[in-house]
mmCIF file of N, CA and C in Angstrom:
data_model
loop_
_atom_site.group_PDB
_atom_site.id
_atom_site.type_symbol
_atom_site.label_atom_id
_atom_site.label_comp_id
_atom_site.label_asym_id
_atom_site.label_seq_id
_atom_site.Cartn_x
_atom_site.Cartn_y
_atom_site.Cartn_z
ATOM 1 N N MET A 901 -12.211 -5.945 -8.190
ATOM 2 C CA MET A 901 -13.583 -5.772 -7.804
ATOM 3 C C MET A 901 -13.773 -6.369 -6.420
ATOM 4 N N VAL A 902 -14.629 -5.700 -5.656
ATOM 5 C CA VAL A 902 -15.031 -6.191 -4.340
ATOM 6 C C VAL A 902 -16.551 -6.251 -4.336
ATOM 7 N N TYR A 903 -17.099 -7.323 -3.774
ATOM 8 C CA TYR A 903 -18.548 -7.481 -3.643
ATOM 9 C C TYR A 903 -18.812 -8.078 -2.271
ATOM 10 N N ASP A 904 -19.566 -7.336 -1.437
ATOM 11 C CA ASP A 904 -19.768 -7.802 -0.067
ATOM 12 C C ASP A 904 -20.942 -7.056 0.568
ATOM 13 N N LYS A 905 -21.319 -7.478 1.761
ATOM 14 C CA LYS A 905 -22.340 -6.794 2.557
ATOM 15 C C LYS A 905 -21.714 -5.538 3.161
ATOM 16 N N ILE A 906 -22.490 -4.474 3.234
ATOM 17 C CA ILE A 906 -21.980 -3.222 3.796
ATOM 18 C C ILE A 906 -21.607 -3.398 5.270
ATOM 19 N N ASP A 907 -22.213 -4.369 5.950
ATOM 20 C CA ASP A 907 -21.850 -4.645 7.344
ATOM 21 C C ASP A 907 -20.380 -5.028 7.485
ATOM 22 N N ASN A 908 -19.766 -5.488 6.404
ATOM 23 C CA ASN A 908 -18.356 -5.898 6.428
ATOM 24 C C ASN A 908 -17.414 -4.824 5.902
ATOM 25 N N TRP A 909 -17.875 -3.591 5.807
ATOM 26 C CA TRP A 909 -17.094 -2.532 5.165
ATOM 27 C C TRP A 909 -15.716 -2.351 5.773
ATOM 28 N N GLU A 910 -15.588 -2.566 7.068
ATOM 29 C CA GLU A 910 -14.301 -2.331 7.730
ATOM 30 C C GLU A 910 -13.203 -3.259 7.214
ATOM 31 N N LEU A 911 -13.566 -4.399 6.639
ATOM 32 C CA LEU A 911 -12.567 -5.296 6.044
ATOM 33 C C LEU A 911 -11.797 -4.623 4.919
ATOM 34 N N TYR A 912 -12.398 -3.612 4.286
ATOM 35 C CA TYR A 912 -11.815 -2.960 3.120
ATOM 36 C C TYR A 912 -11.305 -1.550 3.423
ATOM 37 N N ALA A 913 -11.394 -1.152 4.674
ATOM 38 C CA ALA A 913 -10.984 0.196 5.081
ATOM 39 C C ALA A 913 -9.496 0.438 4.827
ATOM 40 N N GLY A 914 -8.694 -0.605 4.823
ATOM 41 C CA GLY A 914 -7.264 -0.459 4.612
ATOM 42 C C GLY A 914 -6.860 -0.266 3.159
ATOM 43 N N LEU A 915 -7.800 -0.370 2.223
ATOM 44 C CA LEU A 915 -7.452 -0.168 0.819
ATOM 45 C C LEU A 915 -6.952 1.242 0.574
ATOM 46 N N SER A 916 -7.632 2.220 1.154
ATOM 47 C CA SER A 916 -7.189 3.612 1.110
ATOM 48 C C SER A 916 -8.070 4.411 2.063
ATOM 49 N N GLU A 917 -7.573 5.556 2.484
ATOM 50 C CA GLU A 917 -8.358 6.428 3.362
ATOM 51 C C GLU A 917 -9.619 6.914 2.650
ATOM 52 N N ASP A 918 -9.510 7.173 1.355
ATOM 53 C CA ASP A 918 -10.674 7.639 0.592
ATOM 54 C C ASP A 918 -11.732 6.543 0.448
ATOM 55 N N ILE A 919 -11.308 5.318 0.189
ATOM 56 C CA ILE A 919 -12.267 4.206 0.122
ATOM 57 C C ILE A 919 -12.906 3.997 1.487
ATOM 58 N N ARG A 920 -12.112 4.073 2.543
ATOM 59 C CA ARG A 920 -12.656 3.946 3.888
ATOM 60 C C ARG A 920 -13.730 4.991 4.130
ATOM 61 N N SER A 921 -13.460 6.220 3.733
ATOM 62 C CA SER A 921 -14.414 7.311 3.916
ATOM 63 C C SER A 921 -15.731 7.023 3.188
ATOM 64 N N GLY A 922 -15.628 6.552 1.947
ATOM 65 C CA GLY A 922 -16.814 6.239 1.172
ATOM 66 C C GLY A 922 -17.611 5.091 1.763
ATOM 67 N N LEU A 923 -16.928 4.041 2.187
ATOM 68 C CA LEU A 923 -17.615 2.889 2.776
ATOM 69 C C LEU A 923 -18.258 3.243 4.112
ATOM 70 N N GLU A 924 -17.562 4.018 4.908
ATOM 71 C CA GLU A 924 -18.139 4.439 6.193
ATOM 72 C C GLU A 924 -19.403 5.271 5.957
ATOM 73 N N PHE A 925 -19.353 6.159 4.984
ATOM 74 C CA PHE A 925 -20.531 6.948 4.630
ATOM 75 C C PHE A 925 -21.691 6.026 4.259
ATOM 76 N N LEU A 926 -21.433 5.037 3.399
ATOM 77 C CA LEU A 926 -22.494 4.126 2.964
ATOM 78 C C LEU A 926 -23.037 3.280 4.107
ATOM 79 N N SER A 927 -22.194 2.962 5.070
ATOM 80 C CA SER A 927 -22.654 2.130 6.184
ATOM 81 C C SER A 927 -23.639 2.879 7.080
ATOM 82 N N ASN A 928 -23.671 4.198 6.976
ATOM 83 C CA ASN A 928 -24.559 5.020 7.800
ATOM 84 C C ASN A 928 -25.568 5.828 6.989
ATOM 85 N N VAL A 929 -25.611 5.629 5.665
ATOM 86 C CA VAL A 929 -26.439 6.470 4.804
ATOM 87 C C VAL A 929 -27.926 6.225 5.058
ATOM 88 N N ASP A 930 -28.699 7.293 4.942
ATOM 89 C CA ASP A 930 -30.152 7.246 5.107
ATOM 90 C C ASP A 930 -30.790 7.059 3.728
ATOM 91 N N ALA A 931 -31.758 6.178 3.629
ATOM 92 C CA ALA A 931 -32.426 5.909 2.350
ATOM 93 C C ALA A 931 -33.132 7.142 1.788
ATOM 94 N N ASP A 932 -33.386 8.135 2.624
ATOM 95 C CA ASP A 932 -34.045 9.357 2.172
ATOM 96 C C ASP A 932 -33.060 10.430 1.708
ATOM 97 N N LEU A 933 -31.770 10.088 1.598
ATOM 98 C CA LEU A 933 -30.772 11.036 1.119
ATOM 99 C C LEU A 933 -31.212 11.601 -0.231
ATOM 100 N N ALA A 934 -31.145 12.915 -0.370
ATOM 101 C CA ALA A 934 -31.608 13.588 -1.592
ATOM 102 C C ALA A 934 -30.757 13.208 -2.793
ATOM 103 N N CYS A 935 -31.398 13.132 -3.947
ATOM 104 C CA CYS A 935 -30.684 12.895 -5.200
ATOM 105 C C CYS A 935 -29.773 14.090 -5.470
ATOM 106 N N GLY A 936 -28.654 13.812 -6.102
ATOM 107 C CA GLY A 936 -27.697 14.858 -6.416
ATOM 108 C C GLY A 936 -26.305 14.462 -5.965
ATOM 109 N N VAL A 937 -25.394 15.426 -6.001
ATOM 110 C CA VAL A 937 -23.994 15.193 -5.646
ATOM 111 C C VAL A 937 -23.754 15.680 -4.222
ATOM 112 N N HIS A 938 -23.123 14.819 -3.424
ATOM 113 C CA HIS A 938 -22.793 15.133 -2.032
ATOM 114 C C HIS A 938 -21.282 14.972 -1.881
ATOM 115 N N GLU A 939 -20.580 16.073 -1.631
ATOM 116 C CA GLU A 939 -19.133 16.010 -1.484
ATOM 117 C C GLU A 939 -18.789 15.530 -0.087
ATOM 118 N N LEU A 940 -18.044 14.422 -0.012
ATOM 119 C CA LEU A 940 -17.630 13.861 1.270
ATOM 120 C C LEU A 940 -16.259 14.388 1.676
ATOM 121 N N SER A 941 -15.433 14.675 0.678
ATOM 122 C CA SER A 941 -14.102 15.259 0.881
ATOM 123 C C SER A 941 -13.660 15.771 -0.487
ATOM 124 N N PRO A 942 -12.534 16.459 -0.569
ATOM 125 C CA PRO A 942 -12.095 16.943 -1.893
ATOM 126 C C PRO A 942 -11.862 15.813 -2.905
ATOM 127 N N ARG A 943 -11.633 14.591 -2.429
ATOM 128 C CA ARG A 943 -11.327 13.471 -3.323
ATOM 129 C C ARG A 943 -12.448 12.433 -3.417
ATOM 130 N N VAL A 944 -13.522 12.645 -2.660
ATOM 131 C CA VAL A 944 -14.603 11.651 -2.604
ATOM 132 C C VAL A 944 -15.957 12.352 -2.685
ATOM 133 N N LYS A 945 -16.804 11.871 -3.624
ATOM 134 C CA LYS A 945 -18.153 12.427 -3.705
ATOM 135 C C LYS A 945 -19.145 11.288 -3.877
ATOM 136 N N ALA A 946 -20.354 11.511 -3.387
ATOM 137 C CA ALA A 946 -21.433 10.532 -3.521
ATOM 138 C C ALA A 946 -22.471 11.108 -4.475
ATOM 139 N N ILE A 947 -22.836 10.338 -5.477
ATOM 140 C CA ILE A 947 -23.843 10.752 -6.449
ATOM 141 C C ILE A 947 -25.068 9.864 -6.235
ATOM 142 N N VAL A 948 -26.187 10.481 -5.895
ATOM 143 C CA VAL A 948 -27.427 9.755 -5.627
ATOM 144 C C VAL A 948 -28.369 9.966 -6.804
ATOM 145 N N SER A 949 -28.922 8.866 -7.333
ATOM 146 C CA SER A 949 -29.855 8.964 -8.453
ATOM 147 C C SER A 949 -30.951 7.911 -8.319
ATOM 148 N N GLU A 950 -32.052 8.191 -9.005
ATOM 149 C CA GLU A 950 -33.170 7.252 -9.084
ATOM 150 C C GLU A 950 -33.435 6.966 -10.553
ATOM 151 N N TYR A 951 -33.722 5.714 -10.880
ATOM 152 C CA TYR A 951 -34.021 5.327 -12.256
ATOM 153 C C TYR A 951 -34.675 3.955 -12.242
ATOM 154 N N GLU A 952 -35.117 3.531 -13.404
ATOM 155 C CA GLU A 952 -35.717 2.211 -13.539
ATOM 156 C C GLU A 952 -34.711 1.265 -14.179
ATOM 157 N N THR A 953 -34.558 0.080 -13.593
ATOM 158 C CA THR A 953 -33.654 -0.916 -14.170
ATOM 159 C C THR A 953 -34.220 -1.412 -15.502
ATOM 160 N N LYS A 954 -33.324 -1.997 -16.319
ATOM 161 C CA LYS A 954 -33.698 -2.447 -17.665
ATOM 162 C C LYS A 954 -33.200 -3.870 -17.893
ATOM 163 N N ALA A 955 -33.821 -4.552 -18.822
ATOM 164 C CA ALA A 955 -33.365 -5.888 -19.209
ATOM 165 C C ALA A 955 -32.009 -5.812 -19.910
ATOM 166 N N VAL A 956 -31.770 -4.716 -20.642
ATOM 167 C CA VAL A 956 -30.533 -4.530 -21.401
ATOM 168 C C VAL A 956 -30.013 -3.115 -21.169
ATOM 169 N N ASN A 957 -28.727 -2.992 -20.948
ATOM 170 C CA ASN A 957 -28.086 -1.687 -20.843
ATOM 171 C C ASN A 957 -27.482 -1.375 -22.211
ATOM 172 N N GLU A 958 -28.077 -0.432 -22.924
ATOM 173 C CA GLU A 958 -27.655 -0.115 -24.288
ATOM 174 C C GLU A 958 -26.206 0.362 -24.367
ATOM 175 N N ASN A 959 -25.697 0.934 -23.299
ATOM 176 C CA ASN A 959 -24.315 1.423 -23.295
ATOM 177 C C ASN A 959 -23.296 0.302 -23.185
ATOM 178 N N GLY A 960 -23.706 -0.856 -22.714
ATOM 179 C CA GLY A 960 -22.777 -1.968 -22.515
ATOM 180 C C GLY A 960 -21.979 -1.791 -21.238
ATOM 181 N N TYR A 961 -20.792 -2.340 -21.246
ATOM 182 C CA TYR A 961 -19.895 -2.261 -20.083
ATOM 183 C C TYR A 961 -19.217 -0.902 -20.072
ATOM 184 N N GLU A 962 -18.891 -0.425 -18.889
ATOM 185 C CA GLU A 962 -18.179 0.844 -18.738
ATOM 186 C C GLU A 962 -16.976 0.630 -17.834
ATOM 187 N N ALA A 963 -15.983 1.474 -18.001
ATOM 188 C CA ALA A 963 -14.806 1.463 -17.131
ATOM 189 C C ALA A 963 -14.240 2.877 -17.090
ATOM 190 N N TYR A 964 -13.634 3.205 -15.958
ATOM 191 C CA TYR A 964 -13.113 4.545 -15.705
ATOM 192 C C TYR A 964 -11.621 4.481 -15.426
ATOM 193 N N ARG A 965 -10.942 5.592 -15.563
ATOM 194 C CA ARG A 965 -9.510 5.655 -15.280
ATOM 195 C C ARG A 965 -9.187 6.577 -14.107
ATOM 196 N N LYS A 966 -10.013 7.606 -13.897
ATOM 197 C CA LYS A 966 -9.715 8.602 -12.860
ATOM 198 C C LYS A 966 -10.408 8.320 -11.528
ATOM 199 N N PHE A 967 -11.382 7.398 -11.541
ATOM 200 C CA PHE A 967 -12.161 7.146 -10.327
ATOM 201 C C PHE A 967 -12.339 5.660 -10.070
ATOM 202 N N ILE A 968 -12.495 5.331 -8.809
ATOM 203 C CA ILE A 968 -12.967 4.032 -8.352
ATOM 204 C C ILE A 968 -14.428 4.251 -7.980
ATOM 205 N N ASP A 969 -15.305 3.361 -8.405
ATOM 206 C CA ASP A 969 -16.726 3.443 -8.065
ATOM 207 C C ASP A 969 -17.039 2.506 -6.909
ATOM 208 N N ILE A 970 -17.757 3.024 -5.928
ATOM 209 C CA ILE A 970 -18.361 2.184 -4.901
ATOM 210 C C ILE A 970 -19.863 2.335 -5.093
ATOM 211 N N GLN A 971 -20.539 1.241 -5.447
ATOM 212 C CA GLN A 971 -21.962 1.311 -5.767
ATOM 213 C C GLN A 971 -22.783 0.604 -4.701
ATOM 214 N N PHE A 972 -23.909 1.257 -4.323
ATOM 215 C CA PHE A 972 -24.751 0.766 -3.228
ATOM 216 C C PHE A 972 -26.185 1.231 -3.475
ATOM 217 N N LEU A 973 -27.139 0.324 -3.373
ATOM 218 C CA LEU A 973 -28.536 0.689 -3.575
ATOM 219 C C LEU A 973 -29.212 1.022 -2.247
ATOM 220 N N LEU A 974 -29.932 2.139 -2.257
ATOM 221 C CA LEU A 974 -30.716 2.550 -1.089
ATOM 222 C C LEU A 974 -32.111 1.939 -1.132
ATOM 223 N N LYS A 975 -32.623 1.751 -2.350
ATOM 224 C CA LYS A 975 -33.955 1.160 -2.531
ATOM 225 C C LYS A 975 -33.926 0.294 -3.776
ATOM 226 N N GLY A 976 -34.524 -0.890 -3.690
ATOM 227 C CA GLY A 976 -34.644 -1.777 -4.829
ATOM 228 C C GLY A 976 -33.450 -2.700 -4.998
ATOM 229 N N MET A 977 -33.469 -3.438 -6.118
ATOM 230 C CA MET A 977 -32.427 -4.409 -6.452
ATOM 231 C C MET A 977 -32.012 -4.190 -7.903
ATOM 232 N N GLU A 978 -30.727 -4.412 -8.172
ATOM 233 C CA GLU A 978 -30.173 -4.210 -9.505
ATOM 234 C C GLU A 978 -29.119 -5.271 -9.771
ATOM 235 N N LYS A 979 -29.122 -5.808 -10.974
ATOM 236 C CA LYS A 979 -28.081 -6.753 -11.378
ATOM 237 C C LYS A 979 -26.984 -5.975 -12.093
ATOM 238 N N VAL A 980 -25.737 -6.360 -11.847
ATOM 239 C CA VAL A 980 -24.584 -5.767 -12.516
ATOM 240 C C VAL A 980 -23.752 -6.906 -13.099
ATOM 241 N N SER A 981 -23.425 -6.822 -14.387
ATOM 242 C CA SER A 981 -22.516 -7.772 -15.015
ATOM 243 C C SER A 981 -21.113 -7.197 -14.955
ATOM 244 N N CYS A 982 -20.119 -8.057 -14.795
ATOM 245 C CA CYS A 982 -18.750 -7.570 -14.629
ATOM 246 C C CYS A 982 -17.767 -8.522 -15.309
ATOM 247 N N LEU A 983 -16.819 -7.938 -16.028
ATOM 248 C CA LEU A 983 -15.716 -8.674 -16.650
ATOM 249 C C LEU A 983 -14.477 -7.787 -16.643
ATOM 250 N N PRO A 984 -13.289 -8.387 -16.582
ATOM 251 C CA PRO A 984 -12.070 -7.585 -16.724
ATOM 252 C C PRO A 984 -12.040 -6.937 -18.105
ATOM 253 N N ILE A 985 -11.551 -5.699 -18.176
ATOM 254 C CA ILE A 985 -11.587 -5.002 -19.462
ATOM 255 C C ILE A 985 -10.767 -5.711 -20.539
ATOM 256 N N GLU A 986 -9.769 -6.505 -20.151
ATOM 257 C CA GLU A 986 -9.002 -7.210 -21.187
ATOM 258 C C GLU A 986 -9.818 -8.316 -21.866
ATOM 259 N N LYS A 987 -10.971 -8.668 -21.310
ATOM 260 C CA LYS A 987 -11.869 -9.666 -21.916
ATOM 261 C C LYS A 987 -12.966 -9.001 -22.752
ATOM 262 N N LEU A 988 -12.968 -7.674 -22.813
ATOM 263 C CA LEU A 988 -14.025 -6.916 -23.495
ATOM 264 C C LEU A 988 -13.518 -6.306 -24.797
ATOM 265 N N GLN A 989 -14.450 -5.979 -25.689
ATOM 266 C CA GLN A 989 -14.115 -5.301 -26.932
ATOM 267 C C GLN A 989 -14.633 -3.857 -26.826
ATOM 268 N N GLU A 990 -13.742 -2.911 -27.058
ATOM 269 C CA GLU A 990 -14.102 -1.498 -26.932
ATOM 270 C C GLU A 990 -15.074 -1.085 -28.035
ATOM 271 N N THR A 991 -16.160 -0.415 -27.624
ATOM 272 C CA THR A 991 -17.141 0.097 -28.588
ATOM 273 C C THR A 991 -17.109 1.620 -28.651
ATOM 274 N N MET A 992 -16.631 2.256 -27.599
ATOM 275 C CA MET A 992 -16.481 3.710 -27.574
ATOM 276 C C MET A 992 -15.165 4.008 -26.860
ATOM 277 N N VAL A 993 -14.248 4.630 -27.578
ATOM 278 C CA VAL A 993 -12.921 4.898 -27.013
ATOM 279 C C VAL A 993 -13.026 5.784 -25.780
ATOM 280 N N TYR A 994 -12.008 5.691 -24.966
ATOM 281 C CA TYR A 994 -11.967 6.448 -23.719
ATOM 282 C C TYR A 994 -12.100 7.938 -23.977
ATOM 283 N N SER A 995 -12.994 8.569 -23.232
ATOM 284 C CA SER A 995 -13.176 10.014 -23.284
ATOM 285 C C SER A 995 -12.625 10.610 -21.995
ATOM 286 N N GLU A 996 -11.617 11.453 -22.136
ATOM 287 C CA GLU A 996 -11.027 12.135 -20.977
ATOM 288 C C GLU A 996 -12.081 12.976 -20.267
ATOM 289 N N GLU A 997 -12.912 13.652 -21.044
ATOM 290 C CA GLU A 997 -13.949 14.526 -20.485
ATOM 291 C C GLU A 997 -14.955 13.746 -19.631
ATOM 292 N N LYS A 998 -15.402 12.593 -20.115
ATOM 293 C CA LYS A 998 -16.388 11.783 -19.389
ATOM 294 C C LYS A 998 -15.729 10.766 -18.465
ATOM 295 N N ASP A 999 -14.411 10.621 -18.576
ATOM 296 C CA ASP A 999 -13.660 9.587 -17.865
ATOM 297 C C ASP A 999 -14.346 8.238 -18.024
ATOM 298 N N ALA A 1000 -14.605 7.854 -19.252
ATOM 299 C CA ALA A 1000 -15.265 6.575 -19.493
ATOM 300 C C ALA A 1000 -14.912 6.034 -20.869
ATOM 301 N N ALA A 1001 -14.860 4.713 -20.919
ATOM 302 C CA ALA A 1001 -14.827 3.984 -22.178
ATOM 303 C C ALA A 1001 -15.932 2.945 -22.069
ATOM 304 N N PHE A 1002 -16.475 2.521 -23.210
ATOM 305 C CA PHE A 1002 -17.561 1.550 -23.217
ATOM 306 C C PHE A 1002 -17.167 0.328 -24.033
ATOM 307 N N TYR A 1003 -17.735 -0.807 -23.650
ATOM 308 C CA TYR A 1003 -17.310 -2.094 -24.189
ATOM 309 C C TYR A 1003 -18.496 -3.026 -24.399
ATOM 310 N N THR A 1004 -18.224 -4.103 -25.164
ATOM 311 C CA THR A 1004 -19.164 -5.212 -25.307
ATOM 312 C C THR A 1004 -18.391 -6.492 -25.005
ATOM 313 N N ALA A 1005 -19.129 -7.585 -24.801
ATOM 314 C CA ALA A 1005 -18.490 -8.863 -24.482
ATOM 315 C C ALA A 1005 -19.089 -9.969 -25.328
ATOM 316 N N ASN A 1006 -18.267 -10.962 -25.607
ATOM 317 C CA ASN A 1006 -18.712 -12.153 -26.339
ATOM 318 C C ASN A 1006 -18.663 -13.398 -25.469
ATOM 319 N N ILE A 1007 -18.418 -13.214 -24.186
ATOM 320 C CA ILE A 1007 -18.334 -14.345 -23.253
ATOM 321 C C ILE A 1007 -19.261 -14.080 -22.073
ATOM 322 N N PRO A 1008 -19.653 -15.119 -21.348
ATOM 323 C CA PRO A 1008 -20.506 -14.919 -20.170
ATOM 324 C C PRO A 1008 -19.778 -14.098 -19.106
ATOM 325 N N ALA A 1009 -20.553 -13.284 -18.402
ATOM 326 C CA ALA A 1009 -19.984 -12.391 -17.389
ATOM 327 C C ALA A 1009 -20.329 -12.881 -15.989
ATOM 328 N N GLN A 1010 -19.564 -12.394 -15.042
ATOM 329 C CA GLN A 1010 -19.920 -12.582 -13.640
ATOM 330 C C GLN A 1010 -21.065 -11.621 -13.355
ATOM 331 N N GLU A 1011 -22.086 -12.094 -12.664
ATOM 332 C CA GLU A 1011 -23.208 -11.228 -12.324
ATOM 333 C C GLU A 1011 -23.352 -11.155 -10.817
ATOM 334 N N MET A 1012 -23.700 -9.966 -10.342
ATOM 335 C CA MET A 1012 -23.943 -9.769 -8.920
ATOM 336 C C MET A 1012 -25.198 -8.935 -8.764
ATOM 337 N N VAL A 1013 -25.820 -9.051 -7.613
ATOM 338 C CA VAL A 1013 -27.026 -8.279 -7.334
ATOM 339 C C VAL A 1013 -26.709 -7.277 -6.233
ATOM 340 N N LEU A 1014 -26.925 -5.998 -6.555
ATOM 341 C CA LEU A 1014 -26.796 -4.947 -5.561
ATOM 342 C C LEU A 1014 -28.174 -4.687 -4.970
ATOM 343 N N GLY A 1015 -28.204 -4.340 -3.718
ATOM 344 C CA GLY A 1015 -29.436 -4.153 -2.967
ATOM 345 C C GLY A 1015 -29.381 -5.066 -1.767
ATOM 346 N N ASP A 1016 -30.331 -4.921 -0.875
ATOM 347 C CA ASP A 1016 -30.376 -5.764 0.315
ATOM 348 C C ASP A 1016 -29.066 -5.706 1.098
ATOM 349 N N GLY A 1017 -28.425 -4.520 1.101
ATOM 350 C CA GLY A 1017 -27.221 -4.328 1.902
ATOM 351 C C GLY A 1017 -25.913 -4.686 1.229
ATOM 352 N N TYR A 1018 -25.916 -5.084 -0.045
ATOM 353 C CA TYR A 1018 -24.686 -5.429 -0.750
ATOM 354 C C TYR A 1018 -24.131 -4.232 -1.510
ATOM 355 N N PHE A 1019 -22.809 -4.113 -1.540
ATOM 356 C CA PHE A 1019 -22.127 -3.056 -2.286
ATOM 357 C C PHE A 1019 -21.091 -3.699 -3.200
ATOM 358 N N ALA A 1020 -20.599 -2.923 -4.145
ATOM 359 C CA ALA A 1020 -19.495 -3.369 -5.008
ATOM 360 C C ALA A 1020 -18.533 -2.206 -5.205
ATOM 361 N N ILE A 1021 -17.260 -2.541 -5.285
ATOM 362 C CA ILE A 1021 -16.222 -1.565 -5.613
ATOM 363 C C ILE A 1021 -15.655 -1.970 -6.968
ATOM 364 N N TYR A 1022 -15.668 -1.037 -7.924
ATOM 365 C CA TYR A 1022 -15.143 -1.282 -9.270
ATOM 366 C C TYR A 1022 -13.910 -0.422 -9.489
ATOM 367 N N PHE A 1023 -12.802 -1.078 -9.806
ATOM 368 C CA PHE A 1023 -11.534 -0.430 -10.078
ATOM 369 C C PHE A 1023 -11.398 -0.232 -11.595
ATOM 370 N N PRO A 1024 -10.384 0.514 -12.058
ATOM 371 C CA PRO A 1024 -10.262 0.790 -13.491
ATOM 372 C C PRO A 1024 -10.231 -0.456 -14.384
ATOM 373 N N GLN A 1025 -9.745 -1.557 -13.896
ATOM 374 C CA GLN A 1025 -9.669 -2.783 -14.703
ATOM 375 C C GLN A 1025 -10.973 -3.569 -14.737
ATOM 376 N N ASP A 1026 -11.997 -3.106 -14.002
ATOM 377 C CA ASP A 1026 -13.269 -3.815 -13.889
ATOM 378 C C ASP A 1026 -14.321 -3.213 -14.825
ATOM 379 N N GLY A 1027 -14.532 -3.847 -15.955
ATOM 380 C CA GLY A 1027 -15.639 -3.431 -16.806
ATOM 381 C C GLY A 1027 -16.931 -3.864 -16.128
ATOM 382 N N HIS A 1028 -17.869 -2.963 -16.016
ATOM 383 C CA HIS A 1028 -19.124 -3.301 -15.343
ATOM 384 C C HIS A 1028 -20.310 -2.691 -16.078
ATOM 385 N N MET A 1029 -21.414 -3.438 -16.068
ATOM 386 C CA MET A 1029 -22.640 -3.012 -16.728
ATOM 387 C C MET A 1029 -23.741 -2.964 -15.671
ATOM 388 N N PRO A 1030 -23.998 -1.777 -15.107
ATOM 389 C CA PRO A 1030 -25.017 -1.639 -14.071
ATOM 390 C C PRO A 1030 -26.404 -1.389 -14.661
ATOM 391 N N GLY A 1031 -27.377 -1.266 -13.770
ATOM 392 C CA GLY A 1031 -28.718 -0.851 -14.166
ATOM 393 C C GLY A 1031 -29.590 -1.943 -14.739
ATOM 394 N N LEU A 1032 -29.189 -3.209 -14.574
ATOM 395 C CA LEU A 1032 -29.948 -4.314 -15.147
ATOM 396 C C LEU A 1032 -31.020 -4.812 -14.178
ATOM 397 N N SER A 1033 -32.141 -5.244 -14.728
ATOM 398 C CA SER A 1033 -33.234 -5.788 -13.923
ATOM 399 C C SER A 1033 -32.856 -7.149 -13.377
ATOM 400 N N VAL A 1034 -33.239 -7.406 -12.141
ATOM 401 C CA VAL A 1034 -33.048 -8.730 -11.557
ATOM 402 C C VAL A 1034 -34.092 -9.676 -12.141
ATOM 403 N N ASP A 1035 -35.350 -9.312 -12.061
ATOM 404 C CA ASP A 1035 -36.440 -10.076 -12.672
ATOM 405 C C ASP A 1035 -37.201 -9.170 -13.639
ATOM 406 N N GLU A 1036 -37.908 -8.218 -13.081
ATOM 407 C CA GLU A 1036 -38.676 -7.241 -13.844
ATOM 408 C C GLU A 1036 -38.078 -5.853 -13.616
ATOM 409 N N PRO A 1037 -38.259 -4.931 -14.545
ATOM 410 C CA PRO A 1037 -37.803 -3.559 -14.297
ATOM 411 C C PRO A 1037 -38.413 -3.022 -12.998
ATOM 412 N N GLU A 1038 -37.603 -2.295 -12.246
ATOM 413 C CA GLU A 1038 -38.096 -1.675 -11.020
ATOM 414 C C GLU A 1038 -37.357 -0.369 -10.774
ATOM 415 N N LYS A 1039 -38.019 0.526 -10.071
ATOM 416 C CA LYS A 1039 -37.402 1.801 -9.725
ATOM 417 C C LYS A 1039 -36.432 1.562 -8.569
ATOM 418 N N VAL A 1040 -35.225 2.086 -8.727
ATOM 419 C CA VAL A 1040 -34.202 1.952 -7.699
ATOM 420 C C VAL A 1040 -33.666 3.329 -7.324
ATOM 421 N N LYS A 1041 -33.054 3.376 -6.165
ATOM 422 C CA LYS A 1041 -32.334 4.573 -5.722
ATOM 423 C C LYS A 1041 -30.935 4.107 -5.374
ATOM 424 N N LYS A 1042 -29.957 4.734 -6.005
ATOM 425 C CA LYS A 1042 -28.577 4.252 -5.930
ATOM 426 C C LYS A 1042 -27.626 5.371 -5.534
ATOM 427 N N VAL A 1043 -26.601 4.988 -4.781
ATOM 428 C CA VAL A 1043 -25.500 5.888 -4.457
ATOM 429 C C VAL A 1043 -24.258 5.328 -5.146
ATOM 430 N N VAL A 1044 -23.589 6.170 -5.917
ATOM 431 C CA VAL A 1044 -22.283 5.821 -6.473
ATOM 432 C C VAL A 1044 -21.274 6.761 -5.833
ATOM 433 N N VAL A 1045 -20.388 6.199 -5.029
ATOM 434 C CA VAL A 1045 -19.322 6.996 -4.424
ATOM 435 C C VAL A 1045 -18.147 6.970 -5.398
ATOM 436 N N LYS A 1046 -17.727 8.143 -5.831
ATOM 437 C CA LYS A 1046 -16.608 8.302 -6.752
ATOM 438 C C LYS A 1046 -15.370 8.656 -5.938
ATOM 439 N N VAL A 1047 -14.374 7.781 -5.990
ATOM 440 C CA VAL A 1047 -13.114 7.986 -5.264
ATOM 441 C C VAL A 1047 -12.047 8.331 -6.293
ATOM 442 N N THR A 1048 -11.441 9.497 -6.160
ATOM 443 C CA THR A 1048 -10.397 9.933 -7.088
ATOM 444 C C THR A 1048 -9.152 9.074 -6.944
ATOM 445 N N ILE A 1049 -8.608 8.658 -8.068
ATOM 446 C CA ILE A 1049 -7.374 7.870 -8.077
ATOM 447 C C ILE A 1049 -6.189 8.819 -8.202
ATOM 448 N N GLY A 1050 -5.133 8.500 -7.458
ATOM 449 C CA GLY A 1050 -3.896 9.267 -7.588
ATOM 450 C C GLY A 1050 -3.813 10.508 -6.770
#
């Protein structure tokens, strides 16, 4: 997992050309970008959505195998809990179709706040629970850049 200000994106450009592409896009993204899927390259897409944060994410932690997520808020603030998947208990087995498995935890998690220029990169080993309220529920606008692995 990586958690940093988008102003520092170039520090992570060497991870891969696809991650560099996604971070560069986020460093220049306009907050008025339309909701929906925006293809950045054959291996990288940006998904823009709006929703209200919640005190509890009913789905629990999620993790993917085919994609790396780069998450960045265009509007609002969101808390994300994160734990390595080996510390989590699986509640929904991995679905190839959805490229996701879901988990729960019995231990305290690392928490980070997205918004105010901060981004996070979640790799397959990073169980993460997004969409949580920082204080009170609020409407947010988020970009999730999906980077294909392999």
